[in-house]
Tab-separated table of C-alpha atoms in Angstrom:
chain	number	residue	atom	x	y	z
A	1	UNK	CA	1.517	3.706	-24.586
A	2	UNK	CA	4.614	5.750	-25.182
A	3	UNK	CA	7.371	4.391	-27.190
A	4	UNK	CA	10.869	3.318	-25.897
A	5	UNK	CA	13.732	4.681	-27.862
A	6	UNK	CA	16.868	2.493	-26.706
A	7	UNK	CA	18.275	-0.565	-28.514
A	8	UNK	CA	18.666	-3.065	-25.420
A	9	UNK	CA	15.002	-3.905	-25.368
A	10	UNK	CA	14.829	-3.640	-21.664
A	11	UNK	CA	12.869	-0.704	-19.874
A	12	UNK	CA	15.191	1.790	-18.626
A	13	UNK	CA	14.025	2.956	-15.162
A	14	UNK	CA	15.700	5.911	-13.106
A	15	UNK	CA	14.926	6.708	-9.338
A	16	UNK	CA	14.167	10.146	-8.237
A	17	UNK	CA	14.753	10.570	-4.583
A	18	UNK	CA	17.086	7.980	-2.738
A	19	UNK	CA	16.227	8.738	1.001
A	20	UNK	CA	14.694	6.517	3.438
A	21	UNK	CA	12.245	4.970	1.063
A	22	UNK	CA	13.793	5.613	-2.465
A	23	UNK	CA	17.029	3.661	-1.448
A	24	UNK	CA	15.057	0.507	-1.074
A	25	UNK	CA	13.603	1.187	-4.711
A	26	UNK	CA	17.135	1.715	-5.946
A	27	UNK	CA	18.169	-1.726	-4.272
A	28	UNK	CA	15.246	-3.480	-5.912
A	29	UNK	CA	15.904	-2.195	-9.542
A	30	UNK	CA	19.514	-3.066	-9.107
A	31	UNK	CA	18.401	-6.696	-8.174
A	32	UNK	CA	15.871	-6.646	-11.143
A	33	UNK	CA	18.716	-5.561	-13.462
A	34	UNK	CA	20.968	-8.388	-12.366
A	35	UNK	CA	18.042	-10.716	-12.968
A	36	UNK	CA	17.786	-9.205	-16.596
A	37	UNK	CA	14.387	-7.967	-16.021
A	38	UNK	CA	15.073	-4.121	-16.334
A	39	UNK	CA	17.930	-1.600	-17.285
A	40	UNK	CA	18.497	0.524	-14.064
A	41	UNK	CA	19.434	3.708	-15.740
A	42	UNK	CA	20.450	5.576	-12.420
A	43	UNK	CA	19.521	7.753	-9.525
A	44	UNK	CA	18.970	11.329	-8.764
A	45	UNK	CA	18.572	13.117	-5.466
A	46	UNK	CA	18.359	16.893	-4.354
A	47	UNK	CA	20.997	15.937	-1.854
A	48	UNK	CA	24.159	15.089	-3.883
A	49	UNK	CA	25.815	13.152	-1.074
A	50	UNK	CA	22.780	11.007	-0.644
A	51	UNK	CA	22.761	10.272	-4.573
A	52	UNK	CA	26.594	9.596	-4.325
A	53	UNK	CA	26.093	7.120	-1.723
A	54	UNK	CA	23.097	5.153	-3.063
A	55	UNK	CA	24.331	5.379	-6.671
A	56	UNK	CA	28.015	4.263	-5.772
A	57	UNK	CA	26.401	1.411	-3.810
A	58	UNK	CA	24.624	-0.146	-6.693
A	59	UNK	CA	27.283	0.947	-9.360
A	60	UNK	CA	24.721	2.976	-11.143
A	61	UNK	CA	24.846	6.348	-12.827
A	62	UNK	CA	24.084	9.437	-10.869
A	63	UNK	CA	22.216	11.999	-12.557
A	64	UNK	CA	22.704	15.695	-11.678
A	65	UNK	CA	19.220	16.870	-12.746
A	66	UNK	CA	15.833	15.361	-13.305
A	67	UNK	CA	15.800	16.254	-16.945
A	68	UNK	CA	19.043	14.385	-17.333
A	69	UNK	CA	17.455	11.365	-15.719
A	70	UNK	CA	14.409	11.637	-18.072
A	71	UNK	CA	16.635	11.825	-21.119
A	72	UNK	CA	18.168	8.541	-20.283
A	73	UNK	CA	14.948	6.630	-19.134
A	74	UNK	CA	11.703	5.347	-20.310
A	75	UNK	CA	10.103	5.172	-16.735
A	76	UNK	CA	10.946	7.240	-13.742
A	77	UNK	CA	10.225	6.122	-10.138
A	78	UNK	CA	9.473	9.034	-7.730
A	79	UNK	CA	10.161	8.646	-4.242
A	80	UNK	CA	10.674	12.245	-3.083
A	81	UNK	CA	8.594	14.337	-0.528
A	82	UNK	CA	4.899	14.320	-1.186
A	83	UNK	CA	4.866	18.107	-1.724
A	84	UNK	CA	7.162	17.704	-4.856
A	85	UNK	CA	5.309	14.800	-6.603
A	86	UNK	CA	3.172	16.723	-8.794
A	87	UNK	CA	5.784	19.195	-9.974
A	88	UNK	CA	8.085	16.292	-10.944
A	89	UNK	CA	5.578	14.020	-12.258
A	90	UNK	CA	3.563	16.543	-14.582
A	91	UNK	CA	6.511	17.437	-17.032
A	92	UNK	CA	7.563	13.721	-17.041
A	93	UNK	CA	4.002	12.548	-18.095
A	94	UNK	CA	3.968	15.487	-20.625
A	95	UNK	CA	7.133	14.133	-22.158
A	96	UNK	CA	5.434	10.638	-22.522
A	97	UNK	CA	7.492	9.006	-19.585
A	98	UNK	CA	5.897	6.326	-17.568
A	99	UNK	CA	5.860	7.073	-13.878
A	100	UNK	CA	5.759	5.419	-10.615
A	101	UNK	CA	4.966	7.657	-7.747
A	102	UNK	CA	5.078	6.768	-4.043
A	103	UNK	CA	1.844	7.476	-2.042
A	104	UNK	CA	0.365	9.808	-1.586
A	105	UNK	CA	0.244	10.676	-5.069
A	106	UNK	CA	-0.128	14.365	-4.662
A	107	UNK	CA	-1.192	16.758	-1.754
A	108	UNK	CA	-4.334	17.917	-3.634
A	109	UNK	CA	-7.259	16.155	-5.615
A	110	UNK	CA	-7.050	18.540	-8.430
A	111	UNK	CA	-3.334	17.672	-8.830
A	112	UNK	CA	-4.063	14.150	-8.805
A	113	UNK	CA	-6.772	14.383	-11.486
A	114	UNK	CA	-4.400	16.426	-13.712
A	115	UNK	CA	-1.633	13.693	-13.434
A	116	UNK	CA	-4.447	10.940	-14.229
A	117	UNK	CA	-5.485	12.986	-17.369
A	118	UNK	CA	-1.920	13.649	-18.676
A	119	UNK	CA	-1.270	9.841	-18.200
A	120	UNK	CA	-4.218	8.981	-20.344
A	121	UNK	CA	-3.539	11.735	-23.025
A	122	UNK	CA	0.148	10.534	-23.471
A	123	UNK	CA	-0.603	6.756	-23.141
A	124	UNK	CA	1.568	6.481	-20.147
A	125	UNK	CA	1.604	4.151	-17.116
A	126	UNK	CA	0.927	5.905	-13.973
A	127	UNK	CA	1.259	3.611	-10.953
A	128	UNK	CA	0.973	4.821	-7.192
A	129	UNK	CA	2.915	3.119	-4.546
A	130	UNK	CA	0.140	1.478	-2.291
A	131	UNK	CA	2.534	-1.346	-1.388
A	132	UNK	CA	-0.075	-3.388	0.710
A	133	UNK	CA	-1.868	-4.330	-2.573
A	134	UNK	CA	1.159	-6.439	-3.297
A	135	UNK	CA	1.368	-8.074	0.015
A	136	UNK	CA	0.600	-11.744	-0.281
A	137	UNK	CA	-2.044	-11.154	2.775
A	138	UNK	CA	-4.167	-9.020	0.586
A	139	UNK	CA	-4.128	-11.565	-2.063
A	140	UNK	CA	-5.280	-14.321	0.385
A	141	UNK	CA	-8.134	-11.890	1.712
A	142	UNK	CA	-9.654	-11.397	-1.524
A	143	UNK	CA	-10.128	-15.267	-2.082
A	144	UNK	CA	-10.979	-16.289	1.542
A	145	UNK	CA	-13.194	-13.497	2.531
A	146	UNK	CA	-15.440	-12.752	-0.525
A	147	UNK	CA	-18.341	-11.215	1.429
A	148	UNK	CA	-16.738	-8.686	3.983
A	149	UNK	CA	-19.339	-7.277	6.582
A	150	UNK	CA	-17.000	-5.762	9.079
A	151	UNK	CA	-13.329	-4.825	8.733
A	152	UNK	CA	-10.794	-3.456	11.433
A	153	UNK	CA	-7.514	-1.991	10.676
A	154	UNK	CA	-4.730	-1.028	12.847
A	155	UNK	CA	-1.728	0.582	11.691
A	156	UNK	CA	0.643	1.854	14.469
A	157	UNK	CA	4.186	2.932	14.558
A	158	UNK	CA	6.647	5.109	16.735
A	159	UNK	CA	7.045	8.695	15.709
A	160	UNK	CA	9.243	8.467	12.581
A	161	UNK	CA	12.889	9.760	12.198
A	162	UNK	CA	12.083	10.837	8.526
A	163	UNK	CA	10.281	14.016	7.862
A	164	UNK	CA	6.577	14.107	8.155
A	165	UNK	CA	5.392	16.503	5.532
A	166	UNK	CA	1.809	15.167	5.707
A	167	UNK	CA	-0.507	14.050	8.796
A	168	UNK	CA	-0.909	10.344	9.710
A	169	UNK	CA	-4.001	10.094	7.442
A	170	UNK	CA	-1.929	10.738	4.137
A	171	UNK	CA	1.083	8.968	5.866
A	172	UNK	CA	-0.301	5.682	6.991
A	173	UNK	CA	-3.996	5.458	6.982
A	174	UNK	CA	-4.103	5.917	3.161
A	175	UNK	CA	-2.467	2.440	2.754
A	176	UNK	CA	-5.774	0.730	4.603
A	177	UNK	CA	-8.135	3.174	2.677
A	178	UNK	CA	-6.696	1.836	-0.651
A	179	UNK	CA	-6.766	-1.783	0.561
A	180	UNK	CA	-10.438	-1.494	1.872
A	181	UNK	CA	-11.644	0.372	-1.290
A	182	UNK	CA	-10.092	-2.416	-3.422
A	183	UNK	CA	-11.510	-5.072	-1.121
A	184	UNK	CA	-15.073	-4.063	-0.620
A	185	UNK	CA	-15.765	-2.928	-4.111
A	186	UNK	CA	-18.578	-0.963	-3.097
A	187	UNK	CA	-19.246	2.987	-2.908
A	188	UNK	CA	-18.657	4.748	0.440
A	189	UNK	CA	-21.874	6.381	1.947
A	190	UNK	CA	-20.697	7.778	5.068
A	191	UNK	CA	-17.323	8.811	6.956
A	192	UNK	CA	-17.026	9.644	10.399
A	193	UNK	CA	-13.545	10.547	11.505
A	194	UNK	CA	-11.468	11.879	14.666
A	195	UNK	CA	-7.968	12.669	14.905
A	196	UNK	CA	-5.474	14.312	17.448
A	197	UNK	CA	-2.092	16.236	16.845
A	198	UNK	CA	0.475	15.115	19.625
A	199	UNK	CA	3.826	15.772	18.392
A	200	UNK	CA	3.497	17.539	14.916
A	201	UNK	CA	1.481	20.318	13.468
A	202	UNK	CA	-0.769	17.795	11.927
A	203	UNK	CA	-2.643	14.739	13.099
A	204	UNK	CA	-0.554	11.908	14.656
A	205	UNK	CA	-3.618	9.781	15.604
A	206	UNK	CA	-6.583	9.192	13.659
A	207	UNK	CA	-9.716	6.861	13.445
A	208	UNK	CA	-12.218	6.771	10.638
A	209	UNK	CA	-15.431	4.592	10.478
A	210	UNK	CA	-16.545	4.072	6.808
A	211	UNK	CA	-20.016	2.690	5.778
A	212	UNK	CA	-20.447	1.240	2.327
A	213	UNK	CA	-23.491	0.939	0.086
A	214	UNK	CA	-23.461	-2.782	0.486
A	215	UNK	CA	-23.523	-2.645	4.266
A	216	UNK	CA	-20.114	-3.328	5.055
A	217	UNK	CA	-18.502	-1.226	7.814
A	218	UNK	CA	-14.713	-0.366	8.109
A	219	UNK	CA	-13.133	0.878	11.273
A	220	UNK	CA	-9.436	2.206	10.664
A	221	UNK	CA	-7.099	3.246	13.331
A	222	UNK	CA	-3.819	4.754	12.869
A	223	UNK	CA	-1.072	6.307	15.170
A	224	UNK	CA	2.595	7.409	14.796
A	225	UNK	CA	3.046	7.848	18.420
A	226	UNK	CA	2.720	4.273	19.542
A	227	UNK	CA	5.175	2.254	21.605
A	228	UNK	CA	4.724	-0.617	19.319
A	229	UNK	CA	4.521	-1.212	15.536
A	230	UNK	CA	1.510	-2.914	14.115
A	231	UNK	CA	-0.050	-3.311	10.683
A	232	UNK	CA	-3.071	-5.753	11.165
A	233	UNK	CA	-6.376	-6.262	9.360
A	234	UNK	CA	-9.332	-8.314	10.817
A	235	UNK	CA	-12.155	-9.158	8.617
A	236	UNK	CA	-15.738	-10.789	9.402
A	237	UNK	CA	-16.875	-12.301	6.079
A	238	UNK	CA	-20.621	-13.186	5.667
A	239	UNK	CA	-22.301	-15.362	2.974
A	240	UNK	CA	-24.091	-18.653	3.096
A	241	UNK	CA	-21.022	-20.568	1.846
A	242	UNK	CA	-18.026	-19.125	3.362
A	243	UNK	CA	-18.746	-17.357	6.767
A	244	UNK	CA	-15.539	-16.684	8.421
A	245	UNK	CA	-13.431	-14.364	10.707
A	246	UNK	CA	-9.847	-13.656	9.454
A	247	UNK	CA	-7.123	-11.997	11.417
A	248	UNK	CA	-3.952	-10.991	9.501
A	249	UNK	CA	-0.675	-9.411	10.175
A	250	UNK	CA	0.834	-7.545	7.242
A	251	UNK	CA	4.395	-7.254	8.781
A	252	UNK	CA	4.558	-11.078	9.642
A	253	UNK	CA	2.710	-12.095	6.484
A	254	UNK	CA	0.840	-14.527	8.655
A	255	UNK	CA	-2.582	-15.038	10.531
A	256	UNK	CA	-5.335	-17.301	11.386
A	257	UNK	CA	-8.779	-18.007	9.958
A	258	UNK	CA	-11.815	-19.108	12.159
A	259	UNK	CA	-14.602	-20.919	10.266
A	260	UNK	CA	-17.169	-23.566	10.660
A	261	UNK	CA	-15.807	-27.004	10.419
A	262	UNK	CA	-16.342	-29.208	7.366
A	263	UNK	CA	-18.122	-32.614	7.755
A	264	UNK	CA	-15.426	-35.045	9.153
A	265	UNK	CA	-13.173	-32.617	10.819
A	266	UNK	CA	-12.821	-33.861	14.367
A	267	UNK	CA	-12.577	-31.823	17.696
A	268	UNK	CA	-8.887	-31.378	18.769
A	269	UNK	CA	-7.358	-32.792	21.823
A	270	UNK	CA	-6.959	-30.731	25.104
A	271	UNK	CA	-3.192	-30.713	24.588
A	272	UNK	CA	-3.666	-29.398	21.010
A	273	UNK	CA	-5.910	-26.632	22.242
A	274	UNK	CA	-3.366	-25.718	24.977
A	275	UNK	CA	-0.428	-25.511	22.358
A	276	UNK	CA	-2.682	-23.294	20.178
A	277	UNK	CA	-3.430	-20.985	23.036
A	278	UNK	CA	0.512	-20.902	23.466
A	279	UNK	CA	0.993	-19.829	19.987
A	280	UNK	CA	1.291	-23.001	18.027
A	281	UNK	CA	0.566	-22.860	14.248
A	282	UNK	CA	-1.484	-26.009	14.238
A	283	UNK	CA	-5.119	-26.466	13.104
A	284	UNK	CA	-7.492	-26.574	16.129
A	285	UNK	CA	-11.070	-27.829	15.852
A	286	UNK	CA	-13.144	-26.909	19.004
A	287	UNK	CA	-16.902	-27.015	20.060
A	288	UNK	CA	-18.725	-23.706	20.378
A	289	UNK	CA	-22.547	-23.194	20.561
A	290	UNK	CA	-23.315	-26.699	19.248
A	291	UNK	CA	-21.057	-26.218	16.285
A	292	UNK	CA	-17.433	-27.214	15.417
A	293	UNK	CA	-15.145	-24.232	14.921
A	294	UNK	CA	-11.750	-24.439	13.028
A	295	UNK	CA	-8.952	-22.177	13.850
A	296	UNK	CA	-6.053	-22.679	11.348
A	297	UNK	CA	-3.059	-20.724	10.246
A	298	UNK	CA	-3.546	-19.063	6.643
A	299	UNK	CA	-1.498	-20.446	3.780
A	300	UNK	CA	0.491	-17.405	2.697
A	301	UNK	CA	3.567	-17.642	0.577
A	302	UNK	CA	5.866	-14.852	2.028
A	303	UNK	CA	7.497	-12.359	-0.384
A	304	UNK	CA	8.703	-8.702	-0.255
A	305	UNK	CA	5.736	-6.552	-1.271
A	306	UNK	CA	7.722	-3.777	-2.642
A	307	UNK	CA	9.701	-5.949	-4.945
A	308	UNK	CA	6.518	-7.282	-6.275
A	309	UNK	CA	5.034	-3.830	-6.771
A	310	UNK	CA	7.918	-2.580	-8.742
A	311	UNK	CA	8.022	-5.727	-10.837
A	312	UNK	CA	4.499	-5.018	-11.625
A	313	UNK	CA	5.335	-1.563	-12.772
A	314	UNK	CA	8.079	-2.728	-15.073
A	315	UNK	CA	5.791	-5.398	-16.415
A	316	UNK	CA	2.875	-2.850	-17.210
A	317	UNK	CA	5.208	-0.707	-18.991
A	318	UNK	CA	6.719	-3.584	-21.064
A	319	UNK	CA	3.246	-4.949	-21.901
A	320	UNK	CA	1.424	-1.726	-22.136
A	321	UNK	CA	-1.045	-2.567	-19.391
A	322	UNK	CA	-3.077	-0.549	-16.692
A	323	UNK	CA	-1.499	-1.220	-13.335
A	324	UNK	CA	-3.250	-2.602	-10.427
A	325	UNK	CA	-2.917	0.535	-8.412
A	326	UNK	CA	-3.577	3.015	-11.288
A	327	UNK	CA	-3.865	6.739	-10.950
A	328	UNK	CA	-7.592	6.626	-10.924
A	329	UNK	CA	-7.568	3.973	-8.379
A	330	UNK	CA	-5.130	5.758	-6.037
A	331	UNK	CA	-7.162	8.978	-6.557
A	332	UNK	CA	-10.126	7.326	-4.966
A	333	UNK	CA	-8.248	6.627	-1.721
A	334	UNK	CA	-6.624	10.167	-1.847
A	335	UNK	CA	-10.055	11.846	-1.991
A	336	UNK	CA	-11.377	9.784	0.987
A	337	UNK	CA	-8.109	10.781	2.816
A	338	UNK	CA	-8.723	14.389	2.098
A	339	UNK	CA	-12.253	14.084	3.483
A	340	UNK	CA	-11.213	12.330	6.570
A	341	UNK	CA	-8.334	14.781	7.303
A	342	UNK	CA	-10.969	17.747	6.490
A	343	UNK	CA	-13.377	16.476	9.245
A	344	UNK	CA	-10.242	16.184	11.777
A	345	UNK	CA	-9.318	19.680	10.967
A	346	UNK	CA	-12.780	20.917	11.416
A	347	UNK	CA	-13.069	19.494	14.798
A	348	UNK	CA	-9.832	21.124	16.027
A	349	UNK	CA	-11.509	24.442	16.565
A	350	UNK	CA	-14.506	23.132	18.616
A	351	UNK	CA	-14.581	23.346	22.310
C-alpha cells in the first residue's frame, strides 16, 4: 500500500465535490475527525461558493485545486459528476493516493479496468460507493437467506432536482446490481432488459431480469419518475434447513421474515393476527396448508450506511486491506449495467 507522509498518524482525507451527495461525505469526515478516527484535510469543489459554504460549515480547509488537495492528503473522496471520475481518479492513483469514488465508478468499462489496474500497480485502496452493501439490511440478508432462489428489487424515486448525467440504470439500478451479485455469488448467464425515456434524454424507467448459473432469478425495477420513494428487496430462499421469504425496506431498515414454525411455536390468537394486519411488529404464528407459518420482524440494528461505508474506507487505508466494494467488485456491477443499458438503447429504434 502507498505510504503516508505526515506525522499525526491519522489518515488525511479530502473530499472532492461537495454538492448534493458530497456534502454528506464532508459531514461524516468531520464527525470522524471529532471522534479521532481521521484527519479531515479539507474540501474542493469546482464551484467556489459551494466549497466555501461546506468548508466553512465544518471549519475545514478549502482547497483551490485538486492538486493542492492531493498534496495535503493521503486519501481522496471523489463525489463529483460521473463523467469526471476517471480524469480525477487516474492521476491520483498514479501518485499513490488512496481513492474512494462514488458510484458509478466510471462511464466506461475500459476506464474502470484502467483504474483497477492503476490501484493494483501502486498498492492503493480503490473503493467504490455502493452504499447499500453497508446497509444493515444487506448484512441481515446474507445470514438469513443463504440460498436465494428468487429476488425482487424495487428502487423508485421522484424525478431528482440534481443533474442526471447518466440514465436510471447507472443512477439507481447499479445499487441493486451490486447487492444481487454480492448476495447470489454465482455468474450471470442471461440478461433481459427494457427501459423507457420519459423526462430526460436517457432511460428514466428500467426493468431487468437476471438468471444466474445456480438457478437463481432476480427481477430488478427502477424508476426516477415515481410518485413515491421505495427501496425494497424481497427474497425467496430455498434449502432444506432454512426455506423462507424475506421482505426488507432499505430506507426504514426494517422488514419481515416468513418461515415454517419451529417445534413448540404455538398459533397466535385472532387478536394478534388482526394487530399484525394493522401493522403491528409482533411475531405471528398462523396455520397454512397444514403447516405453522411464522411472520416476525427482522432483527436489524439501524445505522447510517454512508457513515459505515466511509469508516470502512478509512480502516482499509489504515490497515492496508482490500475494501468490501473494491474496484474489481464494482466493475462487475458496472459491466452488467452497461449490458442492460445497451439492450435498452437497442430497443429504442424498433417499431
